[in-house]
mmCIF file with all atom_site columns, C-alpha atoms in Angstrom:
data_model
loop_
_atom_site.group_PDB
_atom_site.id
_atom_site.type_symbol
_atom_site.label_atom_id
_atom_site.label_alt_id
_atom_site.label_comp_id
_atom_site.label_asym_id
_atom_site.label_entity_id
_atom_site.label_seq_id
_atom_site.pdbx_PDB_ins_code
_atom_site.Cartn_x
_atom_site.Cartn_y
_atom_site.Cartn_z
_atom_site.occupancy
_atom_site.B_iso_or_equiv
_atom_site.pdbx_formal_charge
_atom_site.auth_seq_id
_atom_site.auth_comp_id
_atom_site.auth_asym_id
_atom_site.auth_atom_id
_atom_site.pdbx_PDB_model_num
ATOM 1   C CA . MET E 1 1   ? 0.097   0.155   -0.191  1.00 59.00 ? 10  MET E CA 1
ATOM 2   C CA . VAL E 1 2   ? 1.595   3.168   -0.833  1.00 68.00 ? 11  VAL E CA 1
ATOM 3   C CA . GLY E 1 3   ? -0.816  5.218   1.667   1.00 76.00 ? 12  GLY E CA 1
ATOM 4   C CA . MET E 1 4   ? -1.622  5.392   5.307   1.00 80.00 ? 13  MET E CA 1
ATOM 5   C CA . TYR E 1 5   ? -3.857  6.623   7.171   1.00 80.00 ? 14  TYR E CA 1
ATOM 6   C CA . VAL E 1 6   ? -2.852  8.957   9.817   1.00 84.00 ? 15  VAL E CA 1
ATOM 7   C CA . PHE E 1 7   ? -5.771  10.415  12.468  1.00 86.00 ? 16  PHE E CA 1
ATOM 8   C CA . VAL E 1 8   ? -3.964  13.554  13.249  1.00 91.00 ? 17  VAL E CA 1
ATOM 9   C CA . ALA E 1 9   ? -5.521  14.433  16.797  1.00 92.00 ? 18  ALA E CA 1
ATOM 10  C CA . ASP E 1 10  ? -4.447  10.559  17.942  1.00 91.00 ? 19  ASP E CA 1
ATOM 11  C CA . TYR E 1 11  ? -0.425  11.166  16.242  1.00 91.00 ? 20  TYR E CA 1
ATOM 12  C CA . ILE E 1 12  ? -0.832  14.325  18.236  1.00 94.00 ? 21  ILE E CA 1
ATOM 13  C CA . ALA E 1 13  ? -1.992  12.727  21.762  1.00 93.00 ? 22  ALA E CA 1
ATOM 14  C CA . GLY E 1 14  ? 0.761   10.324  20.886  1.00 93.00 ? 23  GLY E CA 1
ATOM 15  C CA . THR E 1 15  ? 3.784   12.210  20.342  1.00 94.00 ? 24  THR E CA 1
ATOM 16  C CA . ARG E 1 16  ? 3.473   15.904  22.947  1.00 94.00 ? 25  ARG E CA 1
ATOM 17  C CA . HIS E 1 17  ? 6.112   14.169  25.218  1.00 94.00 ? 26  HIS E CA 1
ATOM 18  C CA . LEU E 1 18  ? 8.361   12.847  22.367  1.00 95.00 ? 27  LEU E CA 1
ATOM 19  C CA . SER E 1 19  ? 10.882  15.666  21.663  1.00 96.00 ? 28  SER E CA 1
ATOM 20  C CA . LEU E 1 20  ? 11.021  16.750  18.184  1.00 96.00 ? 29  LEU E CA 1
ATOM 21  C CA . GLN E 1 21  ? 14.010  14.450  16.439  1.00 96.00 ? 30  GLN E CA 1
ATOM 22  C CA . ARG E 1 22  ? 11.972  11.693  18.239  1.00 96.00 ? 31  ARG E CA 1
ATOM 23  C CA . ARG E 1 23  ? 8.347   12.597  16.915  1.00 96.00 ? 32  ARG E CA 1
ATOM 24  C CA . GLY E 1 24  ? 10.442  13.219  13.238  1.00 96.00 ? 33  GLY E CA 1
ATOM 25  C CA . ILE E 1 25  ? 12.111  9.203   14.136  1.00 96.00 ? 34  ILE E CA 1
ATOM 26  C CA . TYR E 1 26  ? 8.708   8.194   15.238  1.00 95.00 ? 35  TYR E CA 1
ATOM 27  C CA . SER E 1 27  ? 7.375   9.341   11.337  1.00 94.00 ? 36  SER E CA 1
ATOM 28  C CA . ASP E 1 28  ? 10.110  7.805   9.536   1.00 95.00 ? 37  ASP E CA 1
ATOM 29  C CA . ALA E 1 29  ? 9.715   4.519   11.558  1.00 95.00 ? 38  ALA E CA 1
ATOM 30  C CA . LEU E 1 30  ? 6.282   4.327   10.340  1.00 92.00 ? 39  LEU E CA 1
ATOM 31  C CA . PHE E 1 31  ? 6.479   5.733   7.176   1.00 92.00 ? 40  PHE E CA 1
ATOM 32  C CA . PHE E 1 32  ? 9.403   2.707   6.228   1.00 92.00 ? 41  PHE E CA 1
ATOM 33  C CA . SER E 1 33  ? 7.294   0.213   8.440   1.00 91.00 ? 42  SER E CA 1
ATOM 34  C CA . GLN E 1 34  ? 3.991   0.903   5.751   1.00 87.00 ? 43  GLN E CA 1
ATOM 35  C CA . THR E 1 35  ? 6.700   0.712   2.754   1.00 87.00 ? 44  THR E CA 1
ATOM 36  C CA . MET E 1 36  ? 7.622   -2.493  4.118   1.00 86.00 ? 45  MET E CA 1
ATOM 37  C CA . ASN E 1 37  ? 3.887   -4.007  2.691   1.00 81.00 ? 46  ASN E CA 1
ATOM 38  C CA . GLY E 1 38  ? 2.948   -5.056  5.763   1.00 82.00 ? 47  GLY E CA 1
ATOM 39  C CA . LYS E 1 39  ? 5.892   -6.827  7.231   1.00 89.00 ? 48  LYS E CA 1
ATOM 40  C CA . GLY E 1 40  ? 6.659   -4.460  10.058  1.00 90.00 ? 49  GLY E CA 1
ATOM 41  C CA . LEU E 1 41  ? 10.557  -3.548  10.295  1.00 95.00 ? 50  LEU E CA 1
ATOM 42  C CA . PRO E 1 42  ? 13.617  -5.223  11.106  1.00 95.00 ? 51  PRO E CA 1
ATOM 43  C CA . SER E 1 43  ? 14.393  -5.943  14.582  1.00 93.00 ? 52  SER E CA 1
ATOM 44  C CA . ASP E 1 44  ? 18.053  -5.346  14.127  1.00 94.00 ? 53  ASP E CA 1
ATOM 45  C CA . LEU E 1 45  ? 18.913  -2.293  15.607  1.00 94.00 ? 54  LEU E CA 1
ATOM 46  C CA . ASP E 1 46  ? 21.839  -1.808  13.000  1.00 95.00 ? 55  ASP E CA 1
ATOM 47  C CA . GLU E 1 47  ? 19.883  -2.595  10.296  1.00 95.00 ? 56  GLU E CA 1
ATOM 48  C CA . LEU E 1 48  ? 17.063  -0.005  11.642  1.00 95.00 ? 57  LEU E CA 1
ATOM 49  C CA . CYS E 1 49  ? 19.435  2.611   12.242  1.00 95.00 ? 58  CYS E CA 1
ATOM 50  C CA . ARG E 1 50  ? 20.507  2.482   8.536   1.00 95.00 ? 59  ARG E CA 1
ATOM 51  C CA . LEU E 1 51  ? 17.294  2.352   7.401   1.00 95.00 ? 60  LEU E CA 1
ATOM 52  C CA . ILE E 1 52  ? 16.023  5.320   9.642   1.00 95.00 ? 61  ILE E CA 1
ATOM 53  C CA . LEU E 1 53  ? 18.599  7.298   10.745  1.00 95.00 ? 62  LEU E CA 1
ATOM 54  C CA . PRO E 1 54  ? 20.381  9.775   8.369   1.00 93.00 ? 63  PRO E CA 1
ATOM 55  C CA . TYR E 1 55  ? 24.311  9.433   8.437   1.00 93.00 ? 64  TYR E CA 1
ATOM 56  C CA . GLU E 1 56  ? 26.265  11.564  11.437  1.00 94.00 ? 65  GLU E CA 1
ATOM 57  C CA . PRO E 1 57  ? 29.552  11.615  11.243  1.00 95.00 ? 66  PRO E CA 1
ATOM 58  C CA . ASN E 1 58  ? 29.615  13.290  14.871  1.00 96.00 ? 67  ASN E CA 1
ATOM 59  C CA . PRO E 1 59  ? 30.112  10.422  16.804  1.00 96.00 ? 68  PRO E CA 1
ATOM 60  C CA . ASP E 1 60  ? 28.164  11.495  19.715  1.00 97.00 ? 69  ASP E CA 1
ATOM 61  C CA . LYS E 1 61  ? 25.350  12.774  17.893  1.00 96.00 ? 70  LYS E CA 1
ATOM 62  C CA . ALA E 1 62  ? 25.064  9.810   16.018  1.00 96.00 ? 71  ALA E CA 1
ATOM 63  C CA . GLU E 1 63  ? 24.236  7.746   19.527  1.00 96.00 ? 72  GLU E CA 1
ATOM 64  C CA . GLU E 1 64  ? 22.108  10.433  20.101  1.00 97.00 ? 73  GLU E CA 1
ATOM 65  C CA . LEU E 1 65  ? 19.801  9.655   17.208  1.00 97.00 ? 74  LEU E CA 1
ATOM 66  C CA . ARG E 1 66  ? 20.415  5.878   18.159  1.00 96.00 ? 75  ARG E CA 1
ATOM 67  C CA . GLN E 1 67  ? 19.300  6.029   21.723  1.00 97.00 ? 76  GLN E CA 1
ATOM 68  C CA . ASP E 1 68  ? 16.097  8.465   20.432  1.00 97.00 ? 77  ASP E CA 1
ATOM 69  C CA . LEU E 1 69  ? 15.885  5.592   18.230  1.00 97.00 ? 78  LEU E CA 1
ATOM 70  C CA . ILE E 1 70  ? 15.543  2.459   20.759  1.00 96.00 ? 79  ILE E CA 1
ATOM 71  C CA . PHE E 1 71  ? 13.235  4.807   22.844  1.00 97.00 ? 80  PHE E CA 1
ATOM 72  C CA . VAL E 1 72  ? 11.167  5.250   19.918  1.00 96.00 ? 81  VAL E CA 1
ATOM 73  C CA . ILE E 1 73  ? 10.801  1.527   18.629  1.00 96.00 ? 82  ILE E CA 1
ATOM 74  C CA . ASN E 1 74  ? 10.369  0.555   22.427  1.00 96.00 ? 83  ASN E CA 1
ATOM 75  C CA . ASN E 1 75  ? 7.425   3.096   23.376  1.00 95.00 ? 84  ASN E CA 1
ATOM 76  C CA . LYS E 1 76  ? 5.290   2.724   19.896  1.00 95.00 ? 85  LYS E CA 1
ATOM 77  C CA . PHE E 1 77  ? 6.240   -0.847  18.194  1.00 95.00 ? 86  PHE E CA 1
ATOM 78  C CA . GLN E 1 78  ? 5.766   -4.236  19.574  1.00 94.00 ? 87  GLN E CA 1
ATOM 79  C CA . LEU E 1 79  ? 8.286   -7.027  18.986  1.00 94.00 ? 88  LEU E CA 1
ATOM 80  C CA . ILE E 1 80  ? 6.206   -9.795  16.840  1.00 91.00 ? 89  ILE E CA 1
ATOM 81  C CA . GLU E 1 81  ? 7.563   -12.686 15.159  1.00 91.00 ? 90  GLU E CA 1
ATOM 82  C CA . GLY E 1 82  ? 10.919  -11.054 15.150  1.00 93.00 ? 91  GLY E CA 1
ATOM 83  C CA . ARG E 1 83  ? 9.915   -8.203  13.466  1.00 95.00 ? 92  ARG E CA 1
ATOM 84  C CA . PHE E 1 84  ? 8.688   -4.548  15.272  1.00 96.00 ? 93  PHE E CA 1
ATOM 85  C CA . PHE E 1 85  ? 5.002   -3.319  14.418  1.00 93.00 ? 94  PHE E CA 1
ATOM 86  C CA . ASN E 1 86  ? 3.173   -0.476  15.144  1.00 92.00 ? 95  ASN E CA 1
ATOM 87  C CA . GLU E 1 87  ? -0.436  -1.774  16.559  1.00 90.00 ? 96  GLU E CA 1
ATOM 88  C CA . ARG E 1 88  ? -2.481  0.731   15.388  1.00 89.00 ? 97  ARG E CA 1
ATOM 89  C CA . GLN E 1 89  ? -0.220  1.237   12.219  1.00 88.00 ? 98  GLN E CA 1
ATOM 90  C CA . HIS E 1 90  ? -0.872  -2.353  11.286  1.00 85.00 ? 99  HIS E CA 1
ATOM 91  C CA . THR E 1 91  ? -4.208  -2.962  12.212  1.00 86.00 ? 100 THR E CA 1
ATOM 92  C CA . GLU E 1 92  ? -5.103  -0.226  9.661   1.00 86.00 ? 101 GLU E CA 1
ATOM 93  C CA . PHE E 1 93  ? -3.003  -1.393  7.128   1.00 85.00 ? 102 PHE E CA 1
ATOM 94  C CA . LEU E 1 94  ? -4.708  -4.878  7.137   1.00 84.00 ? 103 LEU E CA 1
ATOM 95  C CA . LYS E 1 95  ? -8.529  -3.020  7.517   1.00 86.00 ? 104 LYS E CA 1
ATOM 96  C CA . SER E 1 96  ? -7.323  -1.356  4.336   1.00 84.00 ? 105 SER E CA 1
ATOM 97  C CA . LYS E 1 97  ? -5.909  -4.126  2.390   1.00 83.00 ? 106 LYS E CA 1
ATOM 98  C CA . GLU E 1 98  ? -9.512  -6.194  2.755   1.00 86.00 ? 107 GLU E CA 1
ATOM 99  C CA . LEU E 1 99  ? -11.407 -3.094  1.975   1.00 85.00 ? 108 LEU E CA 1
ATOM 100 C CA . SER E 1 100 ? -8.924  -2.533  -1.366  1.00 82.00 ? 109 SER E CA 1
ATOM 101 C CA . SER E 1 101 ? -9.778  -6.742  -1.662  1.00 84.00 ? 110 SER E CA 1
ATOM 102 C CA . ALA E 1 102 ? -13.777 -6.744  -1.320  1.00 85.00 ? 111 ALA E CA 1
ATOM 103 C CA . ARG E 1 103 ? -13.649 -4.099  -4.210  1.00 85.00 ? 112 ARG E CA 1
ATOM 104 C CA . SER E 1 104 ? -11.070 -5.564  -5.990  1.00 83.00 ? 113 SER E CA 1
ATOM 105 C CA . LYS E 1 105 ? -13.613 -8.503  -5.975  1.00 82.00 ? 114 LYS E CA 1
ATOM 106 C CA . ALA E 1 106 ? -16.997 -6.475  -6.622  1.00 80.00 ? 115 ALA E CA 1
ATOM 107 C CA . ARG E 1 107 ? -15.434 -4.869  -10.355 1.00 77.00 ? 116 ARG E CA 1
ATOM 108 C CA . LYS E 1 108 ? -14.149 -7.988  -10.861 1.00 75.00 ? 117 LYS E CA 1
ATOM 109 C CA . LYS E 1 109 ? -18.396 -9.425  -9.821  1.00 72.00 ? 118 LYS E CA 1
ATOM 110 C CA . LYS E 1 110 ? -19.473 -6.526  -11.704 1.00 65.00 ? 119 LYS E CA 1
ATOM 111 C CA . VAL E 1 111 ? -17.803 -6.839  -14.913 1.00 62.00 ? 120 VAL E CA 1
ATOM 112 C CA . ASP E 1 112 ? -18.582 -10.458 -15.117 1.00 60.00 ? 121 ASP E CA 1
ATOM 113 C CA . THR E 1 113 ? -22.419 -9.336  -14.526 1.00 62.00 ? 122 THR E CA 1
ATOM 114 C CA . VAL E 1 114 ? -21.954 -7.006  -17.759 1.00 58.00 ? 123 VAL E CA 1
ATOM 115 C CA . LEU E 1 115 ? -19.864 -9.322  -19.706 1.00 59.00 ? 124 LEU E CA 1
ATOM 116 C CA . LEU E 1 116 ? -22.684 -12.007 -19.123 1.00 60.00 ? 125 LEU E CA 1
ATOM 117 C CA . GLU E 1 117 ? -25.501 -10.021 -20.111 1.00 60.00 ? 126 GLU E CA 1
ATOM 118 C CA . GLN E 1 118 ? -24.111 -9.125  -23.433 1.00 58.00 ? 127 GLN E CA 1
ATOM 119 C CA . THR E 1 119 ? -22.794 -12.090 -24.307 1.00 57.00 ? 128 THR E CA 1
ATOM 120 C CA . THR E 1 120 ? -26.969 -13.249 -23.360 1.00 55.00 ? 129 THR E CA 1
ATOM 121 C CA . VAL E 1 121 ? -28.362 -10.269 -25.510 1.00 53.00 ? 130 VAL E CA 1
ATOM 122 C CA . LEU E 1 122 ? -26.384 -11.031 -28.580 1.00 50.00 ? 131 LEU E CA 1
ATOM 123 C CA . PRO E 1 123 ? -27.879 -13.988 -29.377 1.00 50.00 ? 132 PRO E CA 1
ATOM 124 C CA . TYR E 1 124 ? -31.425 -13.395 -29.553 1.00 49.00 ? 133 TYR E CA 1
ATOM 125 C CA . LYS E 1 125 ? -30.023 -9.985  -32.405 1.00 52.00 ? 134 LYS E CA 1
ATOM 126 C CA . SER E 1 126 ? -31.932 -9.893  -35.062 1.00 52.00 ? 135 SER E CA 1
ATOM 127 C CA . LYS E 1 127 ? -29.417 -10.045 -38.394 1.00 53.00 ? 136 LYS E CA 1
ATOM 128 C CA . SER E 1 128 ? -31.984 -8.289  -40.377 1.00 56.00 ? 137 SER E CA 1
ATOM 129 C CA . LYS E 1 129 ? -32.021 -5.339  -38.308 1.00 57.00 ? 138 LYS E CA 1
ATOM 130 C CA . ASP E 1 130 ? -28.105 -4.686  -38.207 1.00 61.00 ? 139 ASP E CA 1
ATOM 131 C CA . ASN E 1 131 ? -27.966 -5.452  -41.644 1.00 71.00 ? 140 ASN E CA 1
ATOM 132 C CA . ILE E 1 132 ? -30.452 -2.896  -42.421 1.00 74.00 ? 141 ILE E CA 1
ATOM 133 C CA . ASN E 1 133 ? -28.427 0.018   -39.549 1.00 78.00 ? 142 ASN E CA 1
ATOM 134 C CA . ILE E 1 134 ? -25.395 -0.974  -42.099 1.00 79.00 ? 143 ILE E CA 1
ATOM 135 C CA . ASN E 1 135 ? -26.928 0.170   -45.107 1.00 80.00 ? 144 ASN E CA 1
ATOM 136 C CA . LYS E 1 136 ? -27.836 3.111   -43.555 1.00 81.00 ? 145 LYS E CA 1
ATOM 137 C CA . PHE E 1 137 ? -25.001 3.360   -42.160 1.00 79.00 ? 146 PHE E CA 1
ATOM 138 C CA . ASN E 1 138 ? -23.240 3.167   -45.905 1.00 79.00 ? 147 ASN E CA 1
ATOM 139 C CA . SER E 1 139 ? -25.686 5.047   -47.857 1.00 80.00 ? 148 SER E CA 1
ATOM 140 C CA . MET E 1 140 ? -25.366 8.073   -44.813 1.00 79.00 ? 149 MET E CA 1
ATOM 141 C CA . TRP E 1 141 ? -21.735 7.658   -45.301 1.00 76.00 ? 150 TRP E CA 1
ATOM 142 C CA . LYS E 1 142 ? -21.224 8.693   -49.204 1.00 78.00 ? 151 LYS E CA 1
ATOM 143 C CA . GLU E 1 143 ? -23.884 11.654  -48.753 1.00 79.00 ? 152 GLU E CA 1
ATOM 144 C CA . ILE E 1 144 ? -21.188 13.241  -45.891 1.00 76.00 ? 153 ILE E CA 1
ATOM 145 C CA . SER E 1 145 ? -18.295 15.743  -47.567 1.00 67.00 ? 154 SER E CA 1
ATOM 146 C CA . ALA E 1 146 ? -15.364 13.953  -49.255 1.00 68.00 ? 155 ALA E CA 1
ATOM 147 C CA . LYS E 1 147 ? -13.806 16.292  -47.046 1.00 63.00 ? 156 LYS E CA 1
ATOM 148 C CA . ILE E 1 148 ? -15.122 15.221  -43.709 1.00 66.00 ? 157 ILE E CA 1
ATOM 149 C CA . ARG E 1 149 ? -14.716 11.110  -45.128 1.00 62.00 ? 158 ARG E CA 1
ATOM 150 C CA . THR E 1 150 ? -11.196 11.863  -45.105 1.00 64.00 ? 159 THR E CA 1
ATOM 151 C CA . ARG E 1 151 ? -10.798 13.627  -41.437 1.00 61.00 ? 160 ARG E CA 1
ATOM 152 C CA . SER E 1 152 ? -12.446 10.212  -39.949 1.00 61.00 ? 161 SER E CA 1
ATOM 153 C CA . SER E 1 153 ? -12.078 6.686   -40.767 1.00 61.00 ? 162 SER E CA 1
ATOM 154 C CA . LYS E 1 154 ? -15.519 4.942   -41.556 1.00 57.00 ? 163 LYS E CA 1
ATOM 155 C CA . PRO E 1 155 ? -14.228 1.757   -39.812 1.00 56.00 ? 164 PRO E CA 1
ATOM 156 C CA . LYS E 1 156 ? -13.364 3.704   -36.694 1.00 58.00 ? 165 LYS E CA 1
ATOM 157 C CA . SER E 1 157 ? -17.111 5.588   -37.301 1.00 55.00 ? 166 SER E CA 1
#
């Protein structure tokens, strides 16, 4: 899923206690988790740091970022089957996946119904009526000026 729901009031209430730096790390963790297509985040801390944190040449600042990432993961994510998941995000992801699947099935059912109606209607059409319409079209086509006929194609029409 390329998009995700953000419940703004819940996000604000749930991140008021976080510093701006931790909010940014949390947002990036949510975004990266969403791009993993429901698989969650890796549980390896070094891999998480490479994925979420920017490169920081200053070792003290890099350690501060790492500690903030650990804080966010411990407070906002759960370890399930060797991957980190944000419970709310994962629930919403599963709901949206079910909704997408239901809509897809409904579209297929509608298309199948339309196709079924077309195939049941076509065999009962009168051939003589079709020939009359084709003859009318051919006579109308002959009456149209040559200029219009060259700009349009008869088969397309």
